[in-house]
Amino acid sequence: MEFLEKTVIVTGAGSGMGQAIAEKFASKGAAVVCADIDVDAATETAEKIKLDDGLSLPLEIDVSSENDVKTMIDRTVAEFGSLDVLHNNAGIPQEATPVEDVSETEWDQIISVNLKSAFLGVKYAVPHLRDGGGVVLNTASTAAIRPRTGLSAYVASKGGMVTLTKQLAYELAPSIRVNAICPVATDTPMLSKFAGEDLSVAGMQDTIPLGRLAEPSDIAAAATFLASDDAEMITGTALEVDGGRDI
Ligand code: ADP
C-alpha cells in the first residue's frame, strides 16, 4: 500500500494502458482520478476501483483543452485535498500516411492531444505537486526514438514528450520528479489502429526479442515504480518498456 493517502491523476484512464495504470495505483492504496474524453469508459474504470474498495473519481476531460485540464486539477484537489502524481497518458494514434498527405488539422490534433496535454497538465499541477514532492509521468513511445513509416506527427509528438520530460525534470527539480515511459507495441485497442498493409500486429511482435507484445500491466508496473520512493534518484529519464526491441 505504498500509495496510501496519495492522490494520482491518470489521463486516458478509460482504456488500455491508462486503465491498467489507474487500477494498479488504486491497488497500491492511491485515490485515483480517472480522466478521459470518453466519460463512460472513465466511469467504468472508476467503478471497478470502487468495487475493489478503492477511492476514485471519474472525470470527463479533453486533455487538449486548457480549460478542461485546469478543471481536472481543481476538481482533484477539491475532492481529495492534494495531488501527488500526475500521469499524462491519454493519446491518439496516427493512421500511417506519407508526410505530404498529412493534413494540417490532423498534425495539430495529434500534437495537441499527445504533447500539448502534458504541458497543460504540468502547468496547472505544479503548484499542488510542489506541496508534497510530487511526480509527473508522461507516456511517450518507442516511436519517440525510432522512426516509423508514415507516422510523422505521432513520432514528433512522442519525441517531444521525451524532450519535454527532460526539460521539466531539470526545471522542476528538486521538488518534483518527471519521467517518461516509452512502451513498445502494447496490446491495447489503439494497437490495431497502427497496423496497416505494411505492418501487421504479428509483424510488430516479431520485432520484439522477448517474443511478445507489451501488456498494459507491464506499463502500469513501470508507472508505479517510477512514481515510488524506490525511484527517488530517477528523474528526466525515458524508460523503454520494449522487450529489447533495438530497431
Ligand atoms: P493506449 O492505451 O494504447 O494509449 P487506448 O486507445 O486504449 O490506447 O487508450 C487511450 C485513451 O485515451 C482512451 O480511453 C481515449 O478515450 C483517451 N483519449 C483520447 N483522446 C483524448 C483526449 N483528447 N482527452 C482525454 N482522453 C483522451
PDB file of C-alpha atoms and ligand atoms in Angstrom:
ATOM      1  CA  MET A   1       0.000   0.000   0.000  1.00  0.00           C
ATOM      2  CA  GLU A   2       2.834   2.381  -0.847  1.00  0.00           C
ATOM      3  CA  PHE A   3       0.486   4.992  -2.320  1.00  0.00           C
ATOM      4  CA  LEU A   4      -1.884   5.163   0.657  1.00  0.00           C
ATOM      5  CA  GLU A   5      -3.101   8.749   1.200  1.00  0.00           C
ATOM      6  CA  LYS A   6      -1.656   9.739  -2.190  1.00  0.00           C
ATOM      7  CA  THR A   7      -3.739  11.190  -4.995  1.00  0.00           C
ATOM      8  CA  VAL A   8      -2.985  10.202  -8.574  1.00  0.00           C
ATOM      9  CA  ILE A   9      -4.460  11.559 -11.800  1.00  0.00           C
ATOM     10  CA  VAL A  10      -4.323   9.276 -14.833  1.00  0.00           C
ATOM     11  CA  THR A  11      -5.479  10.691 -18.163  1.00  0.00           C
ATOM     12  CA  GLY A  12      -6.785   8.280 -20.759  1.00  0.00           C
ATOM     13  CA  ALA A  13      -7.830   6.058 -17.842  1.00  0.00           C
ATOM     14  CA  GLY A  14     -10.822   4.656 -19.711  1.00  0.00           C
ATOM     15  CA  SER A  15      -8.893   2.176 -21.827  1.00  0.00           C
ATOM     16  CA  GLY A  16      -5.703   0.246 -22.425  1.00  0.00           C
ATOM     17  CA  MET A  17      -2.620   1.389 -20.557  1.00  0.00           C
ATOM     18  CA  GLY A  18      -4.416   4.184 -18.703  1.00  0.00           C
ATOM     19  CA  GLN A  19      -6.965   1.779 -17.290  1.00  0.00           C
ATOM     20  CA  ALA A  20      -4.245  -0.626 -16.126  1.00  0.00           C
ATOM     21  CA  ILE A  21      -2.225   2.253 -14.634  1.00  0.00           C
ATOM     22  CA  ALA A  22      -5.257   3.622 -12.738  1.00  0.00           C
ATOM     23  CA  GLU A  23      -6.101   0.199 -11.349  1.00  0.00           C
ATOM     24  CA  LYS A  24      -2.501  -0.507 -10.343  1.00  0.00           C
ATOM     25  CA  PHE A  25      -2.147   2.766  -8.400  1.00  0.00           C
ATOM     26  CA  ALA A  26      -5.505   2.082  -6.727  1.00  0.00           C
ATOM     27  CA  SER A  27      -4.399  -1.444  -5.773  1.00  0.00           C
ATOM     28  CA  LYS A  28      -1.441   0.182  -4.003  1.00  0.00           C
ATOM     29  CA  GLY A  29      -3.700   2.452  -1.977  1.00  0.00           C
ATOM     30  CA  ALA A  30      -3.938   5.654  -4.059  1.00  0.00           C
ATOM     31  CA  ALA A  31      -7.072   7.692  -4.626  1.00  0.00           C
ATOM     32  CA  VAL A  32      -7.232   7.798  -8.424  1.00  0.00           C
ATOM     33  CA  VAL A  33      -8.810  10.382 -10.688  1.00  0.00           C
ATOM     34  CA  CYS A  34      -9.772   8.589 -13.896  1.00  0.00           C
ATOM     35  CA  ALA A  35      -9.813  11.281 -16.580  1.00  0.00           C
ATOM     36  CA  ASP A  36     -10.871  10.568 -20.145  1.00  0.00           C
ATOM     37  CA  ILE A  37     -12.690  12.182 -23.038  1.00  0.00           C
ATOM     38  CA  ASP A  38     -14.872   9.043 -23.020  1.00  0.00           C
ATOM     39  CA  VAL A  39     -16.768   9.546 -19.771  1.00  0.00           C
ATOM     40  CA  ASP A  40     -18.455   6.123 -19.878  1.00  0.00           C
ATOM     41  CA  ALA A  41     -15.063   4.433 -20.109  1.00  0.00           C
ATOM     42  CA  ALA A  42     -13.635   6.618 -17.322  1.00  0.00           C
ATOM     43  CA  THR A  43     -16.645   5.790 -15.150  1.00  0.00           C
ATOM     44  CA  GLU A  44     -16.202   2.078 -15.792  1.00  0.00           C
ATOM     45  CA  THR A  45     -12.572   2.192 -14.601  1.00  0.00           C
ATOM     46  CA  ALA A  46     -13.544   4.281 -11.565  1.00  0.00           C
ATOM     47  CA  GLU A  47     -16.367   1.860 -10.701  1.00  0.00           C
ATOM     48  CA  LYS A  48     -14.015  -1.134 -10.932  1.00  0.00           C
ATOM     49  CA  ILE A  49     -11.673   0.586  -8.481  1.00  0.00           C
ATOM     50  CA  LYS A  50     -14.568   1.280  -6.084  1.00  0.00           C
ATOM     51  CA  LEU A  51     -15.719  -2.351  -6.300  1.00  0.00           C
ATOM     52  CA  ASP A  52     -12.233  -3.288  -5.067  1.00  0.00           C
ATOM     53  CA  ASP A  53     -12.716  -0.883  -2.123  1.00  0.00           C
ATOM     54  CA  GLY A  54     -10.549   1.821  -3.694  1.00  0.00           C
ATOM     55  CA  LEU A  55     -11.086   5.557  -3.949  1.00  0.00           C
ATOM     56  CA  SER A  56     -11.709   7.017  -7.401  1.00  0.00           C
ATOM     57  CA  LEU A  57     -13.309   9.853  -9.294  1.00  0.00           C
ATOM     58  CA  PRO A  58     -14.226   9.727 -12.993  1.00  0.00           C
ATOM     59  CA  LEU A  59     -13.808  12.966 -14.925  1.00  0.00           C
ATOM     60  CA  GLU A  60     -14.764  13.815 -18.487  1.00  0.00           C
ATOM     61  CA  ILE A  61     -11.995  15.936 -19.968  1.00  0.00           C
ATOM     62  CA  ASP A  62     -10.324  16.670 -23.257  1.00  0.00           C
ATOM     63  CA  VAL A  63      -6.616  16.807 -22.430  1.00  0.00           C
ATOM     64  CA  SER A  64      -6.004  19.229 -25.298  1.00  0.00           C
ATOM     65  CA  SER A  65      -8.317  21.836 -23.736  1.00  0.00           C
ATOM     66  CA  GLU A  66      -6.678  24.228 -21.264  1.00  0.00           C
ATOM     67  CA  ASN A  67      -9.980  24.842 -19.552  1.00  0.00           C
ATOM     68  CA  ASP A  68     -10.690  21.121 -19.114  1.00  0.00           C
ATOM     69  CA  VAL A  69      -7.209  20.435 -17.742  1.00  0.00           C
ATOM     70  CA  LYS A  70      -7.480  23.289 -15.245  1.00  0.00           C
ATOM     71  CA  THR A  71     -10.860  21.923 -14.137  1.00  0.00           C
ATOM     72  CA  MET A  72      -9.345  18.431 -13.770  1.00  0.00           C
ATOM     73  CA  ILE A  73      -6.670  19.698 -11.387  1.00  0.00           C
ATOM     74  CA  ASP A  74      -9.101  21.914  -9.422  1.00  0.00           C
ATOM     75  CA  ARG A  75     -11.662  19.118  -9.015  1.00  0.00           C
ATOM     76  CA  THR A  76      -8.982  16.653  -7.929  1.00  0.00           C
ATOM     77  CA  VAL A  77      -7.711  18.917  -5.184  1.00  0.00           C
ATOM     78  CA  ALA A  78     -11.274  19.811  -4.121  1.00  0.00           C
ATOM     79  CA  GLU A  79     -12.222  16.122  -3.875  1.00  0.00           C
ATOM     80  CA  PHE A  80      -9.087  14.588  -2.344  1.00  0.00           C
ATOM     81  CA  GLY A  81      -7.272  17.584  -0.837  1.00  0.00           C
ATOM     82  CA  SER A  82      -3.924  17.083  -2.582  1.00  0.00           C
ATOM     83  CA  LEU A  83      -2.193  15.937  -5.727  1.00  0.00           C
ATOM     84  CA  ASP A  84       0.853  13.660  -5.639  1.00  0.00           C
ATOM     85  CA  VAL A  85       1.184  12.079  -9.089  1.00  0.00           C
ATOM     86  CA  LEU A  86       0.050  13.317 -12.497  1.00  0.00           C
ATOM     87  CA  HIS A  87       0.307  10.736 -15.274  1.00  0.00           C
ATOM     88  CA  ASN A  88      -0.157  12.363 -18.691  1.00  0.00           C
ATOM     89  CA  ASN A  89      -1.125   9.217 -20.541  1.00  0.00           C
ATOM     90  CA  ALA A  90      -4.020   9.964 -22.918  1.00  0.00           C
ATOM     91  CA  GLY A  91      -3.063   9.770 -26.554  1.00  0.00           C
ATOM     92  CA  ILE A  92      -4.283   9.183 -30.047  1.00  0.00           C
ATOM     93  CA  PRO A  93      -2.709   7.213 -32.894  1.00  0.00           C
ATOM     94  CA  GLN A  94      -1.974   8.282 -36.436  1.00  0.00           C
ATOM     95  CA  GLU A  95      -3.030   6.335 -39.465  1.00  0.00           C
ATOM     96  CA  ALA A  96       0.179   5.699 -41.421  1.00  0.00           C
ATOM     97  CA  THR A  97       0.264   8.437 -44.079  1.00  0.00           C
ATOM     98  CA  PRO A  98       3.093   9.765 -46.269  1.00  0.00           C
ATOM     99  CA  VAL A  99       4.127  13.133 -44.870  1.00  0.00           C
ATOM    100  CA  GLU A 100       2.998  15.013 -47.967  1.00  0.00           C
ATOM    101  CA  ASP A 101      -0.555  13.768 -47.404  1.00  0.00           C
ATOM    102  CA  VAL A 102      -0.847  14.649 -43.705  1.00  0.00           C
ATOM    103  CA  SER A 103      -3.344  17.483 -43.222  1.00  0.00           C
ATOM    104  CA  GLU A 104      -2.577  20.440 -41.004  1.00  0.00           C
ATOM    105  CA  THR A 105      -5.695  19.605 -38.984  1.00  0.00           C
ATOM    106  CA  GLU A 106      -4.501  16.079 -38.276  1.00  0.00           C
ATOM    107  CA  TRP A 107      -0.990  17.271 -37.415  1.00  0.00           C
ATOM    108  CA  ASP A 108      -2.340  19.862 -34.981  1.00  0.00           C
ATOM    109  CA  GLN A 109      -4.725  17.404 -33.348  1.00  0.00           C
ATOM    110  CA  ILE A 110      -2.059  14.759 -32.728  1.00  0.00           C
ATOM    111  CA  ILE A 111       0.422  17.283 -31.339  1.00  0.00           C
ATOM    112  CA  SER A 112      -2.289  18.820 -29.128  1.00  0.00           C
ATOM    113  CA  VAL A 113      -3.588  15.576 -27.637  1.00  0.00           C
ATOM    114  CA  ASN A 114      -0.249  13.773 -27.351  1.00  0.00           C
ATOM    115  CA  LEU A 115       2.095  16.627 -26.393  1.00  0.00           C
ATOM    116  CA  LYS A 116       0.414  19.929 -25.524  1.00  0.00           C
ATOM    117  CA  SER A 117      -1.649  17.963 -22.998  1.00  0.00           C
ATOM    118  CA  ALA A 118       1.444  17.288 -20.880  1.00  0.00           C
ATOM    119  CA  PHE A 119       2.403  20.974 -20.853  1.00  0.00           C
ATOM    120  CA  LEU A 120      -1.130  21.907 -19.766  1.00  0.00           C
ATOM    121  CA  GLY A 121      -1.277  19.224 -17.093  1.00  0.00           C
ATOM    122  CA  VAL A 122       2.046  20.232 -15.591  1.00  0.00           C
ATOM    123  CA  LYS A 123       1.222  23.945 -15.805  1.00  0.00           C
ATOM    124  CA  TYR A 124      -1.789  23.528 -13.518  1.00  0.00           C
ATOM    125  CA  ALA A 125      -0.483  20.638 -11.389  1.00  0.00           C
ATOM    126  CA  VAL A 126       2.857  22.161 -10.372  1.00  0.00           C
ATOM    127  CA  PRO A 127       1.595  24.402  -7.539  1.00  0.00           C
ATOM    128  CA  HIS A 128      -0.038  21.358  -5.903  1.00  0.00           C
ATOM    129  CA  LEU A 129       2.737  18.852  -6.666  1.00  0.00           C
ATOM    130  CA  ARG A 130       5.290  21.181  -5.073  1.00  0.00           C
ATOM    131  CA  ASP A 131       3.433  20.890  -1.760  1.00  0.00           C
ATOM    132  CA  GLY A 132       4.431  17.281  -1.160  1.00  0.00           C
ATOM    133  CA  GLY A 133       7.300  16.447  -3.522  1.00  0.00           C
ATOM    134  CA  GLY A 134       5.267  15.226  -6.437  1.00  0.00           C
ATOM    135  CA  VAL A 135       5.827  13.118  -9.506  1.00  0.00           C
ATOM    136  CA  VAL A 136       4.918  13.613 -13.154  1.00  0.00           C
ATOM    137  CA  LEU A 137       4.812  10.672 -15.557  1.00  0.00           C
ATOM    138  CA  ASN A 138       4.431  11.051 -19.308  1.00  0.00           C
ATOM    139  CA  THR A 139       3.510   8.236 -21.656  1.00  0.00           C
ATOM    140  CA  ALA A 140       5.742   8.538 -24.711  1.00  0.00           C
ATOM    141  CA  SER A 141       6.560   5.627 -27.029  1.00  0.00           C
ATOM    142  CA  THR A 142       9.492   3.751 -28.509  1.00  0.00           C
ATOM    143  CA  ALA A 143       8.420   5.726 -31.590  1.00  0.00           C
ATOM    144  CA  ALA A 144       9.913   8.743 -29.777  1.00  0.00           C
ATOM    145  CA  ILE A 145      13.379   7.415 -30.519  1.00  0.00           C
ATOM    146  CA  ARG A 146      12.949   5.165 -33.564  1.00  0.00           C
ATOM    147  CA  PRO A 147      11.203   6.378 -36.731  1.00  0.00           C
ATOM    148  CA  ARG A 148       8.157   4.583 -38.093  1.00  0.00           C
ATOM    149  CA  THR A 149       6.802   4.539 -41.633  1.00  0.00           C
ATOM    150  CA  GLY A 150       4.108   7.161 -42.158  1.00  0.00           C
ATOM    151  CA  LEU A 151       3.882   8.343 -38.559  1.00  0.00           C
ATOM    152  CA  SER A 152       5.441  11.828 -38.791  1.00  0.00           C
ATOM    153  CA  ALA A 153       3.008  13.568 -36.442  1.00  0.00           C
ATOM    154  CA  TYR A 154       2.849  10.722 -33.946  1.00  0.00           C
ATOM    155  CA  VAL A 155       6.630  10.283 -33.799  1.00  0.00           C
ATOM    156  CA  ALA A 156       7.121  14.053 -33.434  1.00  0.00           C
ATOM    157  CA  SER A 157       4.536  14.204 -30.636  1.00  0.00           C
ATOM    158  CA  LYS A 158       6.201  11.373 -28.721  1.00  0.00           C
ATOM    159  CA  GLY A 159       9.726  12.666 -29.360  1.00  0.00           C
ATOM    160  CA  GLY A 160       8.524  15.991 -27.999  1.00  0.00           C
ATOM    161  CA  MET A 161       7.147  14.186 -24.953  1.00  0.00           C
ATOM    162  CA  VAL A 162      10.591  12.761 -24.157  1.00  0.00           C
ATOM    163  CA  THR A 163      12.335  16.117 -24.607  1.00  0.00           C
ATOM    164  CA  LEU A 164       9.673  17.919 -22.583  1.00  0.00           C
ATOM    165  CA  THR A 165      10.134  15.314 -19.844  1.00  0.00           C
ATOM    166  CA  LYS A 166      13.864  16.051 -19.668  1.00  0.00           C
ATOM    167  CA  GLN A 167      13.269  19.803 -19.674  1.00  0.00           C
ATOM    168  CA  LEU A 168      10.647  19.630 -16.924  1.00  0.00           C
ATOM    169  CA  ALA A 169      12.785  17.290 -14.819  1.00  0.00           C
ATOM    170  CA  TYR A 170      15.557  19.886 -14.972  1.00  0.00           C
ATOM    171  CA  GLU A 171      13.275  22.848 -14.410  1.00  0.00           C
ATOM    172  CA  LEU A 172      11.194  21.390 -11.578  1.00  0.00           C
ATOM    173  CA  ALA A 173      13.985  19.703  -9.590  1.00  0.00           C
ATOM    174  CA  PRO A 174      14.482  19.160  -6.743  1.00  0.00           C
ATOM    175  CA  SER A 175      10.853  19.253  -5.609  1.00  0.00           C
ATOM    176  CA  ILE A 176       9.182  17.370  -8.487  1.00  0.00           C
ATOM    177  CA  ARG A 177      10.450  14.325 -10.394  1.00  0.00           C
ATOM    178  CA  VAL A 178       9.426  13.933 -14.049  1.00  0.00           C
ATOM    179  CA  ASN A 179       9.892  10.732 -16.075  1.00  0.00           C
ATOM    180  CA  ALA A 180       8.599   9.272 -19.320  1.00  0.00           C
ATOM    181  CA  ILE A 181       7.694   5.723 -20.235  1.00  0.00           C
ATOM    182  CA  CYS A 182       8.325   4.529 -23.789  1.00  0.00           C
ATOM    183  CA  PRO A 183       6.175   1.468 -24.452  1.00  0.00           C
ATOM    184  CA  VAL A 184       6.822  -0.768 -27.430  1.00  0.00           C
ATOM    185  CA  ALA A 185       3.715  -2.082 -29.281  1.00  0.00           C
ATOM    186  CA  THR A 186       1.275  -2.744 -26.451  1.00  0.00           C
ATOM    187  CA  ASP A 187      -1.801  -4.921 -26.592  1.00  0.00           C
ATOM    188  CA  THR A 188      -4.484  -2.210 -26.320  1.00  0.00           C
ATOM    189  CA  PRO A 189      -7.382  -1.101 -28.557  1.00  0.00           C
ATOM    190  CA  MET A 190      -5.024   1.502 -30.089  1.00  0.00           C
ATOM    191  CA  LEU A 191      -2.638  -1.078 -31.480  1.00  0.00           C
ATOM    192  CA  SER A 192      -4.832  -2.249 -34.344  1.00  0.00           C
ATOM    193  CA  LYS A 193      -5.094   1.376 -35.496  1.00  0.00           C
ATOM    194  CA  PHE A 194      -1.342   1.396 -36.184  1.00  0.00           C
ATOM    195  CA  ALA A 195      -1.401  -1.866 -38.083  1.00  0.00           C
ATOM    196  CA  GLY A 196      -1.642  -1.399 -41.820  1.00  0.00           C
ATOM    197  CA  GLU A 197      -0.729  -3.076 -45.073  1.00  0.00           C
ATOM    198  CA  ASP A 198       2.978  -2.737 -44.295  1.00  0.00           C
ATOM    199  CA  LEU A 199       2.860  -3.876 -40.692  1.00  0.00           C
ATOM    200  CA  SER A 200       0.599  -6.436 -39.019  1.00  0.00           C
ATOM    201  CA  VAL A 201       0.310  -6.900 -35.269  1.00  0.00           C
ATOM    202  CA  ALA A 202       2.104 -10.253 -35.703  1.00  0.00           C
ATOM    203  CA  GLY A 203       4.825  -8.410 -37.623  1.00  0.00           C
ATOM    204  CA  MET A 204       5.258  -5.960 -34.746  1.00  0.00           C
ATOM    205  CA  GLN A 205       5.568  -8.857 -32.313  1.00  0.00           C
ATOM    206  CA  ASP A 206       8.283 -10.430 -34.470  1.00  0.00           C
ATOM    207  CA  THR A 207      10.497  -7.366 -33.927  1.00  0.00           C
ATOM    208  CA  ILE A 208      10.452  -7.814 -30.140  1.00  0.00           C
ATOM    209  CA  PRO A 209      13.263 -10.108 -28.881  1.00  0.00           C
ATOM    210  CA  LEU A 210      11.362 -11.100 -25.749  1.00  0.00           C
ATOM    211  CA  GLY A 211       8.780 -12.590 -28.124  1.00  0.00           C
ATOM    212  CA  ARG A 212       5.565 -10.863 -27.139  1.00  0.00           C
ATOM    213  CA  LEU A 213       3.769  -7.549 -27.236  1.00  0.00           C
ATOM    214  CA  ALA A 214       3.838  -5.432 -24.098  1.00  0.00           C
ATOM    215  CA  GLU A 215       0.754  -5.783 -21.917  1.00  0.00           C
ATOM    216  CA  PRO A 216      -0.920  -2.788 -20.240  1.00  0.00           C
ATOM    217  CA  SER A 217       0.185  -4.334 -16.930  1.00  0.00           C
ATOM    218  CA  ASP A 218       3.851  -4.016 -17.998  1.00  0.00           C
ATOM    219  CA  ILE A 219       3.353  -0.285 -18.473  1.00  0.00           C
ATOM    220  CA  ALA A 220       1.448   0.037 -15.189  1.00  0.00           C
ATOM    221  CA  ALA A 221       4.327  -1.676 -13.361  1.00  0.00           C
ATOM    222  CA  ALA A 222       6.784   0.849 -14.817  1.00  0.00           C
ATOM    223  CA  ALA A 223       4.490   3.706 -13.800  1.00  0.00           C
ATOM    224  CA  THR A 224       4.136   2.673 -10.163  1.00  0.00           C
ATOM    225  CA  PHE A 225       7.891   2.039  -9.921  1.00  0.00           C
ATOM    226  CA  LEU A 226       8.804   5.461 -11.331  1.00  0.00           C
ATOM    227  CA  ALA A 227       6.300   7.146  -9.015  1.00  0.00           C
ATOM    228  CA  SER A 228       7.509   5.255  -5.946  1.00  0.00           C
ATOM    229  CA  ASP A 229      10.185   6.181  -3.417  1.00  0.00           C
ATOM    230  CA  ASP A 230      12.324   3.356  -4.880  1.00  0.00           C
ATOM    231  CA  ALA A 231      12.845   5.711  -7.844  1.00  0.00           C
ATOM    232  CA  GLU A 232      13.679   8.754  -5.738  1.00  0.00           C
ATOM    233  CA  MET A 233      17.011   9.318  -7.586  1.00  0.00           C
ATOM    234  CA  ILE A 234      15.448   8.895 -11.045  1.00  0.00           C
ATOM    235  CA  THR A 235      14.289  11.977 -12.924  1.00  0.00           C
ATOM    236  CA  GLY A 236      14.377  13.049 -16.561  1.00  0.00           C
ATOM    237  CA  THR A 237      14.590   9.500 -17.837  1.00  0.00           C
ATOM    238  CA  ALA A 238      12.654   7.851 -20.644  1.00  0.00           C
ATOM    239  CA  LEU A 239      12.202   4.258 -19.548  1.00  0.00           C
ATOM    240  CA  GLU A 240      11.835   1.946 -22.517  1.00  0.00           C
ATOM    241  CA  VAL A 241       9.479  -0.945 -21.852  1.00  0.00           C
ATOM    242  CA  ASP A 242      10.341  -2.564 -25.142  1.00  0.00           C
ATOM    243  CA  GLY A 243      11.191  -6.222 -24.734  1.00  0.00           C
ATOM    244  CA  GLY A 244      14.650  -5.499 -26.146  1.00  0.00           C
ATOM    245  CA  ARG A 245      13.485  -4.058 -29.478  1.00  0.00           C
ATOM    246  CA  ASP A 246      16.597  -2.420 -30.892  1.00  0.00           C
ATOM    247  CA  ILE A 247      15.453  -1.178 -34.296  1.00  0.00           C
TER     248      ILE A 247
HETATM  249  P1  ADP B   1      -3.369   3.147 -25.352  1.00  0.00           P
HETATM  250  O1  ADP B   1      -3.729   2.631 -24.010  1.00  0.00           O
HETATM  251  O2  ADP B   1      -2.593   2.188 -26.207  1.00  0.00           O
HETATM  252  O3  ADP B   1      -2.714   4.510 -25.292  1.00  0.00           O
HETATM  253  P2  ADP B   1      -6.246   3.398 -25.955  1.00  0.00           P
HETATM  254  O4  ADP B   1      -6.835   3.905 -27.225  1.00  0.00           O
HETATM  255  O5  ADP B   1      -6.679   2.059 -25.441  1.00  0.00           O
HETATM  256  O6  ADP B   1      -4.682   3.408 -26.215  1.00  0.00           O
HETATM  257  O7  ADP B   1      -6.444   4.469 -24.803  1.00  0.00           O
HETATM  258  C1  ADP B   1      -6.302   5.834 -24.994  1.00  0.00           C
HETATM  259  C2  ADP B   1      -7.294   6.545 -24.092  1.00  0.00           C
HETATM  260  O8  ADP B   1      -7.090   7.959 -24.247  1.00  0.00           O
HETATM  261  C3  ADP B   1      -8.751   6.248 -24.469  1.00  0.00           C
HETATM  262  O9  ADP B   1      -9.509   5.920 -23.316  1.00  0.00           O
HETATM  263  C4  ADP B   1      -9.217   7.565 -25.078  1.00  0.00           C
HETATM  264  O10 ADP B   1     -10.620   7.819 -24.890  1.00  0.00           O
HETATM  265  C5  ADP B   1      -8.357   8.578 -24.337  1.00  0.00           C
HETATM  266  N1  ADP B   1      -8.259   9.843 -25.061  1.00  0.00           N
HETATM  267  C6  ADP B   1      -8.023  10.023 -26.378  1.00  0.00           C
HETATM  268  N2  ADP B   1      -8.048  11.332 -26.686  1.00  0.00           N
HETATM  269  C7  ADP B   1      -8.290  12.008 -25.522  1.00  0.00           C
HETATM  270  C8  ADP B   1      -8.434  13.382 -25.176  1.00  0.00           C
HETATM  271  N3  ADP B   1      -8.337  14.347 -26.105  1.00  0.00           N
HETATM  272  N4  ADP B   1      -8.678  13.712 -23.888  1.00  0.00           N
HETATM  273  C9  ADP B   1      -8.782  12.741 -22.942  1.00  0.00           C
HETATM  274  N5  ADP B   1      -8.669  11.437 -23.211  1.00  0.00           N
HETATM  275  C10 ADP B   1      -8.426  11.058 -24.479  1.00  0.00           C
END
